Short mmCIF file of N, CA and C in Angstrom, two decimals:
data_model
loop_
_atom_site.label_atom_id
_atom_site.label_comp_id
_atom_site.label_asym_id
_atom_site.label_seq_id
_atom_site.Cartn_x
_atom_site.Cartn_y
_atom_site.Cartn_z
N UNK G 1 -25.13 12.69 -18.36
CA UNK G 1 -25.73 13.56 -17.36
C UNK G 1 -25.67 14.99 -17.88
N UNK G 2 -27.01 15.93 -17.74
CA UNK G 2 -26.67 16.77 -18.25
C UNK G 2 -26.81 17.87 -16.96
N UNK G 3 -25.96 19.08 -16.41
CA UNK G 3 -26.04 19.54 -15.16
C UNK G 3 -26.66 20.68 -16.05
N UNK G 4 -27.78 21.41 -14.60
CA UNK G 4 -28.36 22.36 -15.18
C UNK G 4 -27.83 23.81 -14.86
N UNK G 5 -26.31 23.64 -14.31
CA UNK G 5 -24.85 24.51 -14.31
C UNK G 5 -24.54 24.89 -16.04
N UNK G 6 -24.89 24.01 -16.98
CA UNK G 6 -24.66 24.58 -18.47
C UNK G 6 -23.79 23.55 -18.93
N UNK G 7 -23.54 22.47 -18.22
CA UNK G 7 -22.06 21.10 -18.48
C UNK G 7 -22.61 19.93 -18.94
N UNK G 8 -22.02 18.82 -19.37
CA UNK G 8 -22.84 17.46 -19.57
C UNK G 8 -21.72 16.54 -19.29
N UNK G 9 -21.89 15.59 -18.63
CA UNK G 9 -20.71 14.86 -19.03
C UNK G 9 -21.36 12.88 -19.29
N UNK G 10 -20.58 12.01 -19.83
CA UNK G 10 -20.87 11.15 -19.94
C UNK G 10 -20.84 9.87 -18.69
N UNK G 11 -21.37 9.12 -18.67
CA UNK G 11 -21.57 8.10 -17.49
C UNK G 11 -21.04 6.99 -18.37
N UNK G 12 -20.71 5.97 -17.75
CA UNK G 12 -20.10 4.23 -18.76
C UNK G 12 -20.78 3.30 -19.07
N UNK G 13 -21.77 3.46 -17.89
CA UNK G 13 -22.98 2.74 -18.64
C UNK G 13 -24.43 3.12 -17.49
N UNK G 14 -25.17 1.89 -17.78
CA UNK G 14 -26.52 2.25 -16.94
C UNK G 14 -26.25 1.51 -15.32
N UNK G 15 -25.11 1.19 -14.69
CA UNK G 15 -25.00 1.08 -13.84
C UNK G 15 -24.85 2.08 -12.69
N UNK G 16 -24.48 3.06 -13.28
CA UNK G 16 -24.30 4.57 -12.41
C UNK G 16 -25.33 4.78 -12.19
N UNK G 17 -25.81 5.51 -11.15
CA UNK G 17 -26.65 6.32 -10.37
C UNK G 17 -26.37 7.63 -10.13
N UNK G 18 -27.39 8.51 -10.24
CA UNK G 18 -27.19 9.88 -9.59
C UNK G 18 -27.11 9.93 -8.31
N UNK G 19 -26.56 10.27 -7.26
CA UNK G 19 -26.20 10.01 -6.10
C UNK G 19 -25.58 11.72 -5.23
N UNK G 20 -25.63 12.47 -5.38
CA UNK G 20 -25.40 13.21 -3.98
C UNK G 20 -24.97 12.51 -2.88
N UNK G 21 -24.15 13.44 -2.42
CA UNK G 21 -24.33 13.30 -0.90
C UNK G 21 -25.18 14.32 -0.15
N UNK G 22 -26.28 13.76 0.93
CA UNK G 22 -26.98 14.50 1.73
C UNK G 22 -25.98 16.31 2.16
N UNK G 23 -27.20 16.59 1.47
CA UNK G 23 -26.81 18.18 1.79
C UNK G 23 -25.68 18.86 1.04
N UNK G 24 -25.31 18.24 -0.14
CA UNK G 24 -23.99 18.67 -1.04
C UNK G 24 -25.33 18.81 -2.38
N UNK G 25 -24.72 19.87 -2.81
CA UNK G 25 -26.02 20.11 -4.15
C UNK G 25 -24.47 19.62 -5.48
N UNK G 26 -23.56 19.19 -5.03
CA UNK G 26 -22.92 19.03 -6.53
C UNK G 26 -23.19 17.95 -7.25
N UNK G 27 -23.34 17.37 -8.43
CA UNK G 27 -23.07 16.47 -8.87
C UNK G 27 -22.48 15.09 -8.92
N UNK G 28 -22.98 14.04 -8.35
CA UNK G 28 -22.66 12.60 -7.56
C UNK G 28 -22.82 11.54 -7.99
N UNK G 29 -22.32 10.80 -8.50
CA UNK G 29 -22.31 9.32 -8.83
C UNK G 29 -21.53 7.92 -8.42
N UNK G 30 -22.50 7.07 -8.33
CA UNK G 30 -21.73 5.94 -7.91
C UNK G 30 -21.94 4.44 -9.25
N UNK G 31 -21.20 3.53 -8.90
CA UNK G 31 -21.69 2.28 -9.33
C UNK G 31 -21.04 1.10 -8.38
N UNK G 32 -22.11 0.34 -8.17
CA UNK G 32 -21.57 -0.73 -7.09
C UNK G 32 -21.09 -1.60 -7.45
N UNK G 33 -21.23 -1.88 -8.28
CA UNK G 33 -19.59 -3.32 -8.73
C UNK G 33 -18.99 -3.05 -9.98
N UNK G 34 -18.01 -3.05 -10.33
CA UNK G 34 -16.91 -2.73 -8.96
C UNK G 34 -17.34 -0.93 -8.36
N UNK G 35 -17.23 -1.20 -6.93
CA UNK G 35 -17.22 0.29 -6.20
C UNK G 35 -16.52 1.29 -6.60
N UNK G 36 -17.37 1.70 -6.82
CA UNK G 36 -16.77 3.36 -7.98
C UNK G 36 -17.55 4.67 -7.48
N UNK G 37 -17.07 5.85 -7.51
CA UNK G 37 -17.98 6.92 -7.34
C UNK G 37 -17.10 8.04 -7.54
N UNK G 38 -17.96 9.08 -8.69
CA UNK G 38 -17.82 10.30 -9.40
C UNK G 38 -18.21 11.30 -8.47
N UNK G 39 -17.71 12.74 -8.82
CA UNK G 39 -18.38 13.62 -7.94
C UNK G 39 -17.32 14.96 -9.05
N UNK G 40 -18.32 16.04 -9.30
CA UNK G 40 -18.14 17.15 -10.07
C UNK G 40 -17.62 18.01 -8.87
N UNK G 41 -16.23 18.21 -8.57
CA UNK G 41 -15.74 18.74 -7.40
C UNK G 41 -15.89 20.72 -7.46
N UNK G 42 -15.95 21.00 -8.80
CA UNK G 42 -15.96 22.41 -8.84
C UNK G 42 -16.59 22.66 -10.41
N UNK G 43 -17.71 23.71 -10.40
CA UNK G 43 -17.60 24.68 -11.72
C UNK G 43 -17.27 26.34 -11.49
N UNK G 44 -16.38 26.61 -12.34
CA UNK G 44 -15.83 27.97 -12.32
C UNK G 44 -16.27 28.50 -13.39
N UNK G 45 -16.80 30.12 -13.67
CA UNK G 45 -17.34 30.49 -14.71
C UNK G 45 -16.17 31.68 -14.91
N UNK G 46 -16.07 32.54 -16.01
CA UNK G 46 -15.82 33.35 -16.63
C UNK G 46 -14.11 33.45 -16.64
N UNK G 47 -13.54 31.94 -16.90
CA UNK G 47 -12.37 31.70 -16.42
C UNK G 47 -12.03 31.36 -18.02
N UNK G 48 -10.45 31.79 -18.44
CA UNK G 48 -9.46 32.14 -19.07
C UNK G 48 -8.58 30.87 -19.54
N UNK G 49 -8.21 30.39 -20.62
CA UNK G 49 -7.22 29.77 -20.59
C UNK G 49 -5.69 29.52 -20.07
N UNK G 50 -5.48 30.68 -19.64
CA UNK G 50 -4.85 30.94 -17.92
C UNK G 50 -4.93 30.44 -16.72
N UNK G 51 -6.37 30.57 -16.99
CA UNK G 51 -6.94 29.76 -15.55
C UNK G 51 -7.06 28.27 -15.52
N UNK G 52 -7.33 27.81 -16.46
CA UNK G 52 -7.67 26.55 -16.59
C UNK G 52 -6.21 25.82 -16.79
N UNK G 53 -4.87 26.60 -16.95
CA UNK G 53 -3.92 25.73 -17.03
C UNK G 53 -3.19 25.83 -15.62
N UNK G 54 -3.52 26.68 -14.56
CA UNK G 54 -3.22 26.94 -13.39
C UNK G 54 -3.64 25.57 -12.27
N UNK G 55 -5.34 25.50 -12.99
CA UNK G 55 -5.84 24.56 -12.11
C UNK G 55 -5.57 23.40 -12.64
N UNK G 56 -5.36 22.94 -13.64
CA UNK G 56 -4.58 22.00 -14.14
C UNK G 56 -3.26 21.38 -13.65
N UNK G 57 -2.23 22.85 -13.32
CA UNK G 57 -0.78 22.43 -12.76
C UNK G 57 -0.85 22.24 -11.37
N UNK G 58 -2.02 22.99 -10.68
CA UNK G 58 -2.46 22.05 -9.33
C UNK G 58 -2.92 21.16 -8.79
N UNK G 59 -3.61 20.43 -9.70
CA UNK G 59 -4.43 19.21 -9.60
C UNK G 59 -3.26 18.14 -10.04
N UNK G 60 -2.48 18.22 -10.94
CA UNK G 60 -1.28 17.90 -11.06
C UNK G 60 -0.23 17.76 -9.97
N UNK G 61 0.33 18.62 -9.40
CA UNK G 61 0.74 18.71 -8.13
C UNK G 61 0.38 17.93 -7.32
N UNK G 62 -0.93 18.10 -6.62
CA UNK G 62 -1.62 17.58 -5.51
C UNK G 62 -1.83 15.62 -5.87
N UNK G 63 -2.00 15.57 -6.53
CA UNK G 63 -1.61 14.32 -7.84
C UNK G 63 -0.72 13.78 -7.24
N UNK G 64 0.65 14.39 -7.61
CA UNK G 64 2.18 13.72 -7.25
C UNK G 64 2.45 13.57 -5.99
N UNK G 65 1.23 14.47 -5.11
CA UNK G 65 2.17 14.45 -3.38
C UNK G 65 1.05 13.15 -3.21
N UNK G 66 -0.02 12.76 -3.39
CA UNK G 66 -1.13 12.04 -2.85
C UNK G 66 -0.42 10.60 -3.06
N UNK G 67 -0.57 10.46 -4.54
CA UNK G 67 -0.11 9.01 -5.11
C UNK G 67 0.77 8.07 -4.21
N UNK G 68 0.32 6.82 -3.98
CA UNK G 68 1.09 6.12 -3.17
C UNK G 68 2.24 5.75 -4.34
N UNK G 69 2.64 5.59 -5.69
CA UNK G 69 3.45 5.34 -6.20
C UNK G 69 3.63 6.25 -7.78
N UNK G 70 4.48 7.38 -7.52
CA UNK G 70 4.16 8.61 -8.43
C UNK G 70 4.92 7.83 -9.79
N UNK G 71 5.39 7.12 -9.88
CA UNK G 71 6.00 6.26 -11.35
C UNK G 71 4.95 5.94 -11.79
N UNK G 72 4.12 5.19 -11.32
CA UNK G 72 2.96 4.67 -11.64
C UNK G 72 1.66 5.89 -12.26
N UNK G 73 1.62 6.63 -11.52
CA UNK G 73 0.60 7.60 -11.91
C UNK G 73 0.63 7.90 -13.25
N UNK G 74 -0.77 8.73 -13.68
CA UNK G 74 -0.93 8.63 -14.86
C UNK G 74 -1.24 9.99 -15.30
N UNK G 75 -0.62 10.86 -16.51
CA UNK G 75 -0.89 12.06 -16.57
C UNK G 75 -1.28 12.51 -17.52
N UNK G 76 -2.40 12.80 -18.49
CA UNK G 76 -2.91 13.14 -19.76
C UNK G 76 -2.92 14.09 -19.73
N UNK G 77 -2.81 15.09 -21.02
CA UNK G 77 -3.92 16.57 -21.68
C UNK G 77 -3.60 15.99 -22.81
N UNK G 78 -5.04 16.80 -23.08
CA UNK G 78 -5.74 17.13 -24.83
C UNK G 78 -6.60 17.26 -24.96
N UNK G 79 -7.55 16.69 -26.06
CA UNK G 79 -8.89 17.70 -26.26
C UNK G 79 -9.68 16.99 -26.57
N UNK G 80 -10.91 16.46 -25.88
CA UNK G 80 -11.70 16.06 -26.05
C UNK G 80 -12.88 15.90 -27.13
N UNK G 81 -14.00 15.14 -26.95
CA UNK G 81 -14.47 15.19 -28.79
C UNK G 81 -15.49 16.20 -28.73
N UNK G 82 -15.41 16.97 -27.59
CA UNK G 82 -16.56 18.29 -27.91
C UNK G 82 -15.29 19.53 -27.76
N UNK G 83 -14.09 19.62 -27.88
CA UNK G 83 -13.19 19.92 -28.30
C UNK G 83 -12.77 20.99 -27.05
N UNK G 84 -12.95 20.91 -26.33
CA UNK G 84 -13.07 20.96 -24.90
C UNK G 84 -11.15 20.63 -24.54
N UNK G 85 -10.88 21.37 -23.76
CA UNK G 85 -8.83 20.80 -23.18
C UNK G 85 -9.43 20.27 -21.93
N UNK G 86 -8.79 18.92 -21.80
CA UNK G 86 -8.44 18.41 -20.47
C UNK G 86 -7.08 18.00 -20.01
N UNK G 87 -6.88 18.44 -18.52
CA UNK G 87 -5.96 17.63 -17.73
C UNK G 87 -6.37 16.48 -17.16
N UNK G 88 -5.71 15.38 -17.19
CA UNK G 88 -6.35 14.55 -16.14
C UNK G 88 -5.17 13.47 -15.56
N UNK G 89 -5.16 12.88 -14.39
CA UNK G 89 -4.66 12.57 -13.50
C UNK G 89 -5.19 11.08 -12.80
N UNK G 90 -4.07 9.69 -13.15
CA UNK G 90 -4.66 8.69 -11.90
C UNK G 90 -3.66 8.18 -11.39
N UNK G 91 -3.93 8.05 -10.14
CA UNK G 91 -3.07 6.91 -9.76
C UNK G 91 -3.59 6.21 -8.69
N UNK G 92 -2.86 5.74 -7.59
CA UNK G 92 -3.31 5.10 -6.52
C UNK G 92 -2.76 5.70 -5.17
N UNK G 93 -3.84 5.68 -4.41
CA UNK G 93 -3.62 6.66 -3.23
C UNK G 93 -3.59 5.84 -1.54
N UNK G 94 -2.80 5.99 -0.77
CA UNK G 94 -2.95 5.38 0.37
C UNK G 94 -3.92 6.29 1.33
N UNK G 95 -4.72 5.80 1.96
CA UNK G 95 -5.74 5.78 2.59
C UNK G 95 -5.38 5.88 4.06
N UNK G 96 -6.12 6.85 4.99
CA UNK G 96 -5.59 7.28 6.30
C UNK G 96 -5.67 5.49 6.90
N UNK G 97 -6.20 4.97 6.24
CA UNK G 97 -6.37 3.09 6.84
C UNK G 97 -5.62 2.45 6.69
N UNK G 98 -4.99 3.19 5.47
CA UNK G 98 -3.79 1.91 5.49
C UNK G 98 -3.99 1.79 3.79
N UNK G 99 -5.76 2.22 3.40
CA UNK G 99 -5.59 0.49 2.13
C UNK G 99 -5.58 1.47 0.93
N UNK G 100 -5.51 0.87 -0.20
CA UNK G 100 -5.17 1.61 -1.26
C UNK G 100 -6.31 2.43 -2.18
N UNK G 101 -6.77 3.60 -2.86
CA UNK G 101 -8.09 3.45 -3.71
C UNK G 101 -7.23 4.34 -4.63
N UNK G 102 -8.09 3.95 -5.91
CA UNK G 102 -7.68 3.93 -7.02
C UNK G 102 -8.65 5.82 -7.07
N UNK G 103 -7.49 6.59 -7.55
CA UNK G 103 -8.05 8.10 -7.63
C UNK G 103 -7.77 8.95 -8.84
N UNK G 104 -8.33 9.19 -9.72
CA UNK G 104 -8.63 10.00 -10.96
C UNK G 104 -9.26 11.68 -10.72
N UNK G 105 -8.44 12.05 -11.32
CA UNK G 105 -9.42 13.91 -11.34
C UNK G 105 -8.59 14.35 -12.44
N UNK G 106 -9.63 15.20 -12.94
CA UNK G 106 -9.19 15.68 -14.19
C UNK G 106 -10.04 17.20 -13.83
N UNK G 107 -9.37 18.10 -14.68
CA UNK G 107 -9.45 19.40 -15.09
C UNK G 107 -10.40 20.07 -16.80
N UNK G 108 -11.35 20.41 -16.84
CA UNK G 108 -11.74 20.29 -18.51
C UNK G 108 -12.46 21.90 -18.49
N UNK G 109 -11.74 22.73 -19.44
CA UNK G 109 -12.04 24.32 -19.44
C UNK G 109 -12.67 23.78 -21.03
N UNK G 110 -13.67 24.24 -20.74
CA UNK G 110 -15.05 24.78 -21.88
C UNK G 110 -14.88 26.15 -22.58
N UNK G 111 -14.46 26.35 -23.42
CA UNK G 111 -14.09 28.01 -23.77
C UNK G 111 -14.85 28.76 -24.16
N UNK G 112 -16.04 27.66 -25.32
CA UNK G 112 -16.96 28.21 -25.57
C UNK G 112 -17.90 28.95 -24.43
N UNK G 113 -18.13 28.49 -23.03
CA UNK G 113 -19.00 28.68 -22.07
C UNK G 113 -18.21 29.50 -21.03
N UNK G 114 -16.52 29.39 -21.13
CA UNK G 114 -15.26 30.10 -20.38
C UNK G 114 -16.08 29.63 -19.08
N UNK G 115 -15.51 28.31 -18.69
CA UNK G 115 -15.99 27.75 -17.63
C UNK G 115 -14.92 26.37 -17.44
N UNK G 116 -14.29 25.78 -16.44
CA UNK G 116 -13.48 25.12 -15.72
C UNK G 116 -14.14 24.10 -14.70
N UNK G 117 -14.55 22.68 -15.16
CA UNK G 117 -14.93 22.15 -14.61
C UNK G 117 -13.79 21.30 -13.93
N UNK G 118 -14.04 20.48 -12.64
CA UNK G 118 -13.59 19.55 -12.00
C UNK G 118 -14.05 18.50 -11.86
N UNK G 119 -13.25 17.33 -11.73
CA UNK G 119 -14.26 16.11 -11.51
C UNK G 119 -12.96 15.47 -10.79
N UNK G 120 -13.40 14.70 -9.60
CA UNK G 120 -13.21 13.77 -8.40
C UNK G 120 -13.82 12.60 -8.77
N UNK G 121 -12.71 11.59 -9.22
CA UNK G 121 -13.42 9.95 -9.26
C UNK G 121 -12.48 9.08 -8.21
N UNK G 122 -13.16 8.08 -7.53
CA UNK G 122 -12.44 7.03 -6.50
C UNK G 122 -12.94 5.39 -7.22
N UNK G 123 -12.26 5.04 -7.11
CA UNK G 123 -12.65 3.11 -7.19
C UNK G 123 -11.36 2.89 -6.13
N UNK G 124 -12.36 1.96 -5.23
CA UNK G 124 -12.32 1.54 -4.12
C UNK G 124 -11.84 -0.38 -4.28
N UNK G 125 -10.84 -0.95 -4.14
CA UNK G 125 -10.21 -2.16 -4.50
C UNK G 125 -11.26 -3.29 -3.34
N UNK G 126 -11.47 -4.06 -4.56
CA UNK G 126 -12.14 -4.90 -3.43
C UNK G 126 -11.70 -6.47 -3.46
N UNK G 127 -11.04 -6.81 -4.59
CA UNK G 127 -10.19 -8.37 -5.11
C UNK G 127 -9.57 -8.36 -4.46
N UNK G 128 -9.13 -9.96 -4.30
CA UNK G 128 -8.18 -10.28 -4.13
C UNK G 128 -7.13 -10.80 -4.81
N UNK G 129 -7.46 -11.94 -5.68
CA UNK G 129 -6.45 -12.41 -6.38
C UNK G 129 -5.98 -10.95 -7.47
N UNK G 130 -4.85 -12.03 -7.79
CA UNK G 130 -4.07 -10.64 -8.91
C UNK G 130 -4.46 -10.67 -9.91
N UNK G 131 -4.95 -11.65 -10.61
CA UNK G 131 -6.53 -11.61 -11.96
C UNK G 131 -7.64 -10.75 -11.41
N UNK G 132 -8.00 -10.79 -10.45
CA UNK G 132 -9.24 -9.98 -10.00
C UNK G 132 -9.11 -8.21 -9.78
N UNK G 133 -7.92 -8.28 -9.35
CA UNK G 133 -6.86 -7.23 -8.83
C UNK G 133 -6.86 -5.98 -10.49
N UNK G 134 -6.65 -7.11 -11.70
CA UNK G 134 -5.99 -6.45 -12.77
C UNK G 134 -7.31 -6.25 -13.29
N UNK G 135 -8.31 -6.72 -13.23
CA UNK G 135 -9.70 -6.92 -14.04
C UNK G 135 -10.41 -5.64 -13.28
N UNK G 136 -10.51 -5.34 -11.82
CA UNK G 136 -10.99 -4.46 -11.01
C UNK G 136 -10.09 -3.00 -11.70
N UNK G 137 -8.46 -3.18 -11.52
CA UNK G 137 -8.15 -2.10 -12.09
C UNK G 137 -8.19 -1.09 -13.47
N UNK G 138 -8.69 -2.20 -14.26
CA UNK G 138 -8.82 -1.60 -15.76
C UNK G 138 -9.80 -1.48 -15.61
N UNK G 139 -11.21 -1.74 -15.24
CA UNK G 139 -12.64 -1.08 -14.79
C UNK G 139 -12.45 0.01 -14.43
N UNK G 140 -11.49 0.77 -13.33
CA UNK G 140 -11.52 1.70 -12.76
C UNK G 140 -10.54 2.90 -13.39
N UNK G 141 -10.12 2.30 -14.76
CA UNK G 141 -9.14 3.13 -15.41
C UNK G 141 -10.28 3.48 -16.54
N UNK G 142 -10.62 2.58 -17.52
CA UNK G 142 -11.85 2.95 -17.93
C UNK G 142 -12.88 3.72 -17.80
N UNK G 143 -13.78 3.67 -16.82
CA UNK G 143 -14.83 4.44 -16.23
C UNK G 143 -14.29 5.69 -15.99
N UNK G 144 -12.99 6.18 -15.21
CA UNK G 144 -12.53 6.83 -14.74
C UNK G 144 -12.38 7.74 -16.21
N UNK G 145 -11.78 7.69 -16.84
CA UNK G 145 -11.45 8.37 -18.01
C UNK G 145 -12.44 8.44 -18.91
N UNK G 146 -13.74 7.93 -18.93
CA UNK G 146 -14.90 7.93 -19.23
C UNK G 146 -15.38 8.98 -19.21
N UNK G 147 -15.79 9.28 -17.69
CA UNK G 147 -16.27 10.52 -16.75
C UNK G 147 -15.64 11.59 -16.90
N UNK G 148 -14.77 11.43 -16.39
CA UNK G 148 -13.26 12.67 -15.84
C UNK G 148 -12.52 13.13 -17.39
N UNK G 149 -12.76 12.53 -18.72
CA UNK G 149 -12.56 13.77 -19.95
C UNK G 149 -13.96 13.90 -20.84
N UNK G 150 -14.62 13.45 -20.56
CA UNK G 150 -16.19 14.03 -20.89
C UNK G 150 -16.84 15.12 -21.17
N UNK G 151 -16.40 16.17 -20.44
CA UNK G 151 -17.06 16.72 -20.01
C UNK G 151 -17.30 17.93 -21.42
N UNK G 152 -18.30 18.13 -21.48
CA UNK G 152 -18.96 19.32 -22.51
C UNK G 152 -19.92 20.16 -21.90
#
């Protein structure tokens, strides 16, 4: 996908869709099996490697309080192949319902462009068995890290 903000990031395959939500001009994607959906939560321009490690240690943060099981969570930086720094962040989150969804966001400052993108990914559990369970979850670890350190 290439945003006409000055960013690009990669999709996992041709199952994604461009997708908005009505009346949100950001950047939106879904794929329906397994239920997955991307969303470019913020671009920041004329921002600092300062900045980008700030929003990094907050997205981080907000990370550890969300996670239904913070052992489990998952915490990367480094540098992507358009050489780009990312933070990024997954784990699993309990749901005002009760049920669990699988939640990724990552942080990726562009230096060349001094710009701080965000990205918001969800996969939504829909198996049952614990083969289906583990097969659904590495889809959603995949894709997720696909999207969410991509970004150029």
């Amino acid at each position: 996908y290439q945003s006409p903000d000055g960013f690009a990031l990669t999709l996992p395959s041709t199952q994604w869709e461009y997708a908005p939500a009505q009346g949100d001009s950001r950047p939106a994607f879904v794929c329906r099996r397994p239920h997955m959906q991307a969303i470019v939560q913020s671009v920041s321009r004329q921002q600092t490697e300062a900045d980008f490690k700030q929003f990094a240690a907050e997205a981080r943060d907000k990370m550890g309080e969300l996670t239904h099981d913070r052992s489990a969570a998952k915490f990367l930086e480094g540098v992507n192949t358009a050489g780009n720094s990312y933070s990024y962040c997954a784990g699993v989150e309990r749901a005002a319902d009760g049920k669990t969804v699988f939640v990724a966001h990552s942080v990726v400052w562009c230096p060349s462009r001094k710009m701080v993108v965000s990205v918001l990914f969800e996969g939504i559990p829909r198996m049952l068995s614990n083969a289906g369970k583990a097969a659904e979850t590495s889809a959603f670890n995949a894709a997720a890290e696909k999207i969410c350190m991509s970004v150029e």
